[in-house]
Coordinates of C-alpha atoms in Angstrom, one line a residue:
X239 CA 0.0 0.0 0.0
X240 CA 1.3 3.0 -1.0
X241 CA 2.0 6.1 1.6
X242 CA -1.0 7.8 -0.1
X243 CA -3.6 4.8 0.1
X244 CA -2.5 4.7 3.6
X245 CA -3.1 8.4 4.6
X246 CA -6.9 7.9 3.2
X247 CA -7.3 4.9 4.6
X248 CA -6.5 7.2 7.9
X249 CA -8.6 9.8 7.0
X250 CA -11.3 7.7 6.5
X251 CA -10.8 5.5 9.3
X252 CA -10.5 8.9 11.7
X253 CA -14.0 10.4 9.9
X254 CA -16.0 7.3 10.5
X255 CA -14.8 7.4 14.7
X256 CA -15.7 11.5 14.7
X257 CA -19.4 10.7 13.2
X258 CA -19.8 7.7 15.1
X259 CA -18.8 9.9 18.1
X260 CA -21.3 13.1 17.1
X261 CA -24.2 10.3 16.6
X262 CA -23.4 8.3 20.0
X263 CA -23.9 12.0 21.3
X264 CA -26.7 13.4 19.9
X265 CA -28.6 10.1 20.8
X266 CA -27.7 10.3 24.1
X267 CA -28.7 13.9 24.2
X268 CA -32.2 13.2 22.7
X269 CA -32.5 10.3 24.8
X270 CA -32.0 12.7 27.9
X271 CA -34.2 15.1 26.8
X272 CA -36.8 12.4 26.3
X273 CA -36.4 11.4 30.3
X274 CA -36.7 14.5 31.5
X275 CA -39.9 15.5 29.3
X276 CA -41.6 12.2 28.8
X277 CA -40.0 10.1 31.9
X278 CA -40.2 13.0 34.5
X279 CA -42.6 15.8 33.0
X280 CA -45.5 13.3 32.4
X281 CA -44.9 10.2 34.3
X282 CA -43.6 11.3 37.4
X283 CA -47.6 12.1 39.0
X284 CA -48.1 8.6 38.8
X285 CA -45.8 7.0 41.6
X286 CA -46.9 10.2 43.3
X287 CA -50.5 9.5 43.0
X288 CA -51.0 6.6 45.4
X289 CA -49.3 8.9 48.3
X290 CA -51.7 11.4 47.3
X291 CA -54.9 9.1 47.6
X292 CA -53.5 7.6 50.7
X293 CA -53.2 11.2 52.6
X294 CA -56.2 12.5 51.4
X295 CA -54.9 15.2 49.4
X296 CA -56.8 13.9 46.0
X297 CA -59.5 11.5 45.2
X298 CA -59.4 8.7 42.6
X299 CA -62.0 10.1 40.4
X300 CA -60.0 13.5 40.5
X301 CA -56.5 11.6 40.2
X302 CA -58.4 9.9 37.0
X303 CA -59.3 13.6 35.2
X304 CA -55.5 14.9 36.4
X305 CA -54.4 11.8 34.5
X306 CA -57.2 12.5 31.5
X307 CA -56.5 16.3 31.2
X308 CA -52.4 15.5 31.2
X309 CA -53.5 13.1 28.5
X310 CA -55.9 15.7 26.4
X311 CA -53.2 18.0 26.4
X312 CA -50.9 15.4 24.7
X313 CA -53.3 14.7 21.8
X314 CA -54.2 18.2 21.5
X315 CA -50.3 19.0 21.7
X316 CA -49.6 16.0 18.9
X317 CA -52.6 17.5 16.7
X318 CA -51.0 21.0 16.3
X319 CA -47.6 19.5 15.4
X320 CA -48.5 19.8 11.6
X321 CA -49.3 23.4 12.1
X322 CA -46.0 24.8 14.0
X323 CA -43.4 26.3 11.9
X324 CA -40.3 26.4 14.2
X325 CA -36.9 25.4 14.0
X326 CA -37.0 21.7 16.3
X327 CA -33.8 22.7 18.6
X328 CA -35.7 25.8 19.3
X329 CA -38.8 23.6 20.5
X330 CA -36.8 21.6 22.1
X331 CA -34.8 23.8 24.3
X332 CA -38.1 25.3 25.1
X333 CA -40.3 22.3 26.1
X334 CA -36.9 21.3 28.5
X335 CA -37.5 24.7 30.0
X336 CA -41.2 24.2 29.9
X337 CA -41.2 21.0 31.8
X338 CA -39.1 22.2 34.5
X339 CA -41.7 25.4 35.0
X340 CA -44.7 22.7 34.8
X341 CA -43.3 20.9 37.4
X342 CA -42.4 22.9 40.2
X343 CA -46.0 24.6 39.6
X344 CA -47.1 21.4 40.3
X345 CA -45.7 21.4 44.1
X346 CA -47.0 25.4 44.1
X347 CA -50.4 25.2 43.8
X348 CA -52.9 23.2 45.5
X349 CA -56.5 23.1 44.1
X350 CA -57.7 20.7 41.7
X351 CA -58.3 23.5 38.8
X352 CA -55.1 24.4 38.6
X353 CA -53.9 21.1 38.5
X354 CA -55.8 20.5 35.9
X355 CA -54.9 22.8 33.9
X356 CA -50.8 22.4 34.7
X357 CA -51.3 18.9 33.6
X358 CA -52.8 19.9 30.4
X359 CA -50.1 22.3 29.1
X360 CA -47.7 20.0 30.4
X361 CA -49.0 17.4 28.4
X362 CA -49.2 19.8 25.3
X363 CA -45.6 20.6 25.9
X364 CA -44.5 17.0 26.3
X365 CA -46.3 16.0 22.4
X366 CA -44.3 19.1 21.3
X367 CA -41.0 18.1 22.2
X368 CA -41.6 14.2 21.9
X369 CA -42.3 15.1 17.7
X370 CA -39.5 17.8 17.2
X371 CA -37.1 16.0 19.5
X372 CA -37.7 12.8 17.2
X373 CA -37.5 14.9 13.8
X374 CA -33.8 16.4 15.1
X375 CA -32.8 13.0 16.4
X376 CA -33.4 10.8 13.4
X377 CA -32.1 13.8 10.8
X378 CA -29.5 14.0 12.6
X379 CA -28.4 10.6 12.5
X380 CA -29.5 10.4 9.4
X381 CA -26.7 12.9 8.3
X382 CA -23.8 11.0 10.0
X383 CA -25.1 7.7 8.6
X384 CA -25.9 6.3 11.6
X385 CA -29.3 5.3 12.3
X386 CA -28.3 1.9 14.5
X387 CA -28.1 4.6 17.0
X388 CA -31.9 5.5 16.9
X389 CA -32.7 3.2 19.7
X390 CA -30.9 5.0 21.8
X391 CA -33.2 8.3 21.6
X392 CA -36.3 6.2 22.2
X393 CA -35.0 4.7 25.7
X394 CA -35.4 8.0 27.1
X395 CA -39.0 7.6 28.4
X396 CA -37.8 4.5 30.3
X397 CA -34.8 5.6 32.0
X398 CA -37.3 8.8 33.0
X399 CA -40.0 6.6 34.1
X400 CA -37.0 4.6 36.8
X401 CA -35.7 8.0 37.7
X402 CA -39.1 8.6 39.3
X403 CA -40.1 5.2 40.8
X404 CA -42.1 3.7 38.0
X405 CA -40.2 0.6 37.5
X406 CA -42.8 -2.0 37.4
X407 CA -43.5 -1.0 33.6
X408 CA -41.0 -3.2 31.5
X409 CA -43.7 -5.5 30.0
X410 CA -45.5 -2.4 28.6
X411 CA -42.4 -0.1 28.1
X412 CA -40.2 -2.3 25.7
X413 CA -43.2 -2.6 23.4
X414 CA -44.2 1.2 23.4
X415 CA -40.2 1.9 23.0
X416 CA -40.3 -0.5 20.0
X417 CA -43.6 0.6 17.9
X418 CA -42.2 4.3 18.8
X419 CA -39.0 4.1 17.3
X420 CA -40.8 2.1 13.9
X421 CA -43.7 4.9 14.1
X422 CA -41.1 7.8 13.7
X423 CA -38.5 6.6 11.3
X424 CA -41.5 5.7 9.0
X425 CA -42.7 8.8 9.5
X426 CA -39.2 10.2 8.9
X427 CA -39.0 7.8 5.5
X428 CA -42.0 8.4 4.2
X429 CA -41.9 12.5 4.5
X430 CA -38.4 13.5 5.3
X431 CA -37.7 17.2 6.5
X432 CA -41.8 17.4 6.3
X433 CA -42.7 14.4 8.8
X434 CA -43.4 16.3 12.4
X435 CA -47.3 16.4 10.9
X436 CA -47.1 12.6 10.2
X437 CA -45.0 11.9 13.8
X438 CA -47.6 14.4 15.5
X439 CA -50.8 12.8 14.4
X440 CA -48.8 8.8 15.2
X441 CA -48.7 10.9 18.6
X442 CA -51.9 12.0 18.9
X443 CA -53.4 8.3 18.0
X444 CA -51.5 6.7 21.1
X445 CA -53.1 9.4 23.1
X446 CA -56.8 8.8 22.5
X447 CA -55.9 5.5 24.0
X448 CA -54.5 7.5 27.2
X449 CA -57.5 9.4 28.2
X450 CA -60.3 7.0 27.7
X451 CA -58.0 4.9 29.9
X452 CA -58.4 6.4 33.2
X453 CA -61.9 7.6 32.6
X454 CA -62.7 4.0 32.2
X455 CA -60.6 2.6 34.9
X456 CA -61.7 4.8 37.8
X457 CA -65.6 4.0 37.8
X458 CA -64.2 0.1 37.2
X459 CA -62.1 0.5 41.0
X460 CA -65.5 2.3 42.5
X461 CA -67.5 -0.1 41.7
X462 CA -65.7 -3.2 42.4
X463 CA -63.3 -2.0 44.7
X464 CA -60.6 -3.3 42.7
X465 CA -58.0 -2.7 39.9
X466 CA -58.7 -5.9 38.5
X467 CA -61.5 -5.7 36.2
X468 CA -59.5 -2.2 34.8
X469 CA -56.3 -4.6 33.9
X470 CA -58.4 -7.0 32.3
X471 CA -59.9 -4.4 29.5
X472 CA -56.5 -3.3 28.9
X473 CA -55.4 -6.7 28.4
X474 CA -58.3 -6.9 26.8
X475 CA -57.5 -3.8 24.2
X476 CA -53.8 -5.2 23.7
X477 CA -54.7 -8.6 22.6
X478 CA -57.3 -6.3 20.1
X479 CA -54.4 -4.3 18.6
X480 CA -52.1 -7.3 18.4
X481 CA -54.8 -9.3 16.6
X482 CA -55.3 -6.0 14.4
X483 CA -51.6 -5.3 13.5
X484 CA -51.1 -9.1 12.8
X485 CA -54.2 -8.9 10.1
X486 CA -52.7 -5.7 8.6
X487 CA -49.3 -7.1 8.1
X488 CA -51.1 -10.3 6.9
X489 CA -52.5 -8.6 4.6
X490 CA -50.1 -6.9 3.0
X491 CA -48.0 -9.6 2.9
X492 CA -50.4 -11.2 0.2
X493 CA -50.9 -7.9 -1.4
X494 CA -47.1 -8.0 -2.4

């Protein structure tokens, strides 16, 4: 090998560490971002919650609506993705802020409207950042040629959810984490720099799920005194999706 051939060979070896080293980073820093504003700025009521019920500071049919209006605000948040025009590291560095704010005002105040209401924004803010958090993420690594790294970004909501206490999720988590990170590079494939509309209204289905949940489950515990019969319609619902994504992949199997 001549001296020349060897320099490239260098070269090449030396770019492919750098952008292996930018994409390991801006995983990781999408991935954080994602635990503080998914993990932390939307999760972190529930652990709380049972403390809550226990000392008589909230009842379960309230806890259900501060669950439901968090959960509006997501959809509603997801929704209006397609109709923002704003840089995504902007949005981003705002929603961190945002969730910070939301928060703390959470420990401020102490009647059950402005709970409501925190909850709601916050949930806004999380849908926000969750899509243009994504769109950065996956360009990005998309422009260093790295997209094994994608993963990464989507484990964020997890490591959140054990930073606050949630840990007995795995079962549920690992399947969310894997249909989320499908959902958005799809999204990201089918529609490129354009996909936060697509990503936002992917969002925005997840989250109808989210508020008929608790409105459904808290009646369900009043009546039979139990969680019980709640579990069992959302086993219930699972098993209906699963049978439902294996007919559409059926089918388009023997379309093709």
């Amino acid at each position: 090998m001549s001296r020349f051939d060897a320099s490239t060979a260098a070269a090449r070896a030396f770019s492919s560490d750098q952008a292996d080293r930018r994409a390991r980073a801006a995983a990781l820093a999408c991935m954080v971002g994602l635990a503080v504003v998914l993990g932390v700025g939307r999760f972190a009521f529930t652990p709380l919650l049972p403390l809550m019920l226990a000392d008589g500071s909230i009842g379960l049919k309230a806890g259900s609506w501060l669950a439901s209006a968090n959960y509006a605000g997501y959809f509603a948040g997801a929704v209006s993705c397609a109709a923002l025009r704003v840089a995504p590291a902007r949005m981003v560095r705002f929603g961190l802020a945002a969730t910070v704010l939301l928060t703390a005002a959470m420990g401020v105040g102490h009647g059950l409207p402005a709970w409501l209401v925190v909850r709601f924004v916050a949930g806004v803010v999380s849908a926000w950042t969750f899509v243009f958090m994504s769109q950065w993420g996956l360009r990005r690594l998309a422009e260093l040629h790295a997209p094994e790294w994608s993963g990464v970004i989507y484990a964020g909501p997890g490591v959140g959810i054990v930073a606050t206490g949630l840990i007995g999720s795995a079962l549920l988590g690992l399947p969310f984490t894997a249909i989320t990170l499908f959902a958005m590079r799809e999204a990201r494939r089918l529609h490129g720099e354009r996909a936060a509309g697509l990503m936002g209204y992917a969002t925005a289905s997840y989250g109808v799920g989210q508020i008929l949940g608790p409105l459904v489950a808290a009646p369900l515990a009043a009546r039979f005194g139990s969680f019980t019969p709640a579990l069992w319609v959302a086993a219930a619902a699972l098993l209906a999706g699963a049978a439902g994504f294996a007919a559409t992949a059926a089918r388009g199997r023997r379309s093709s």
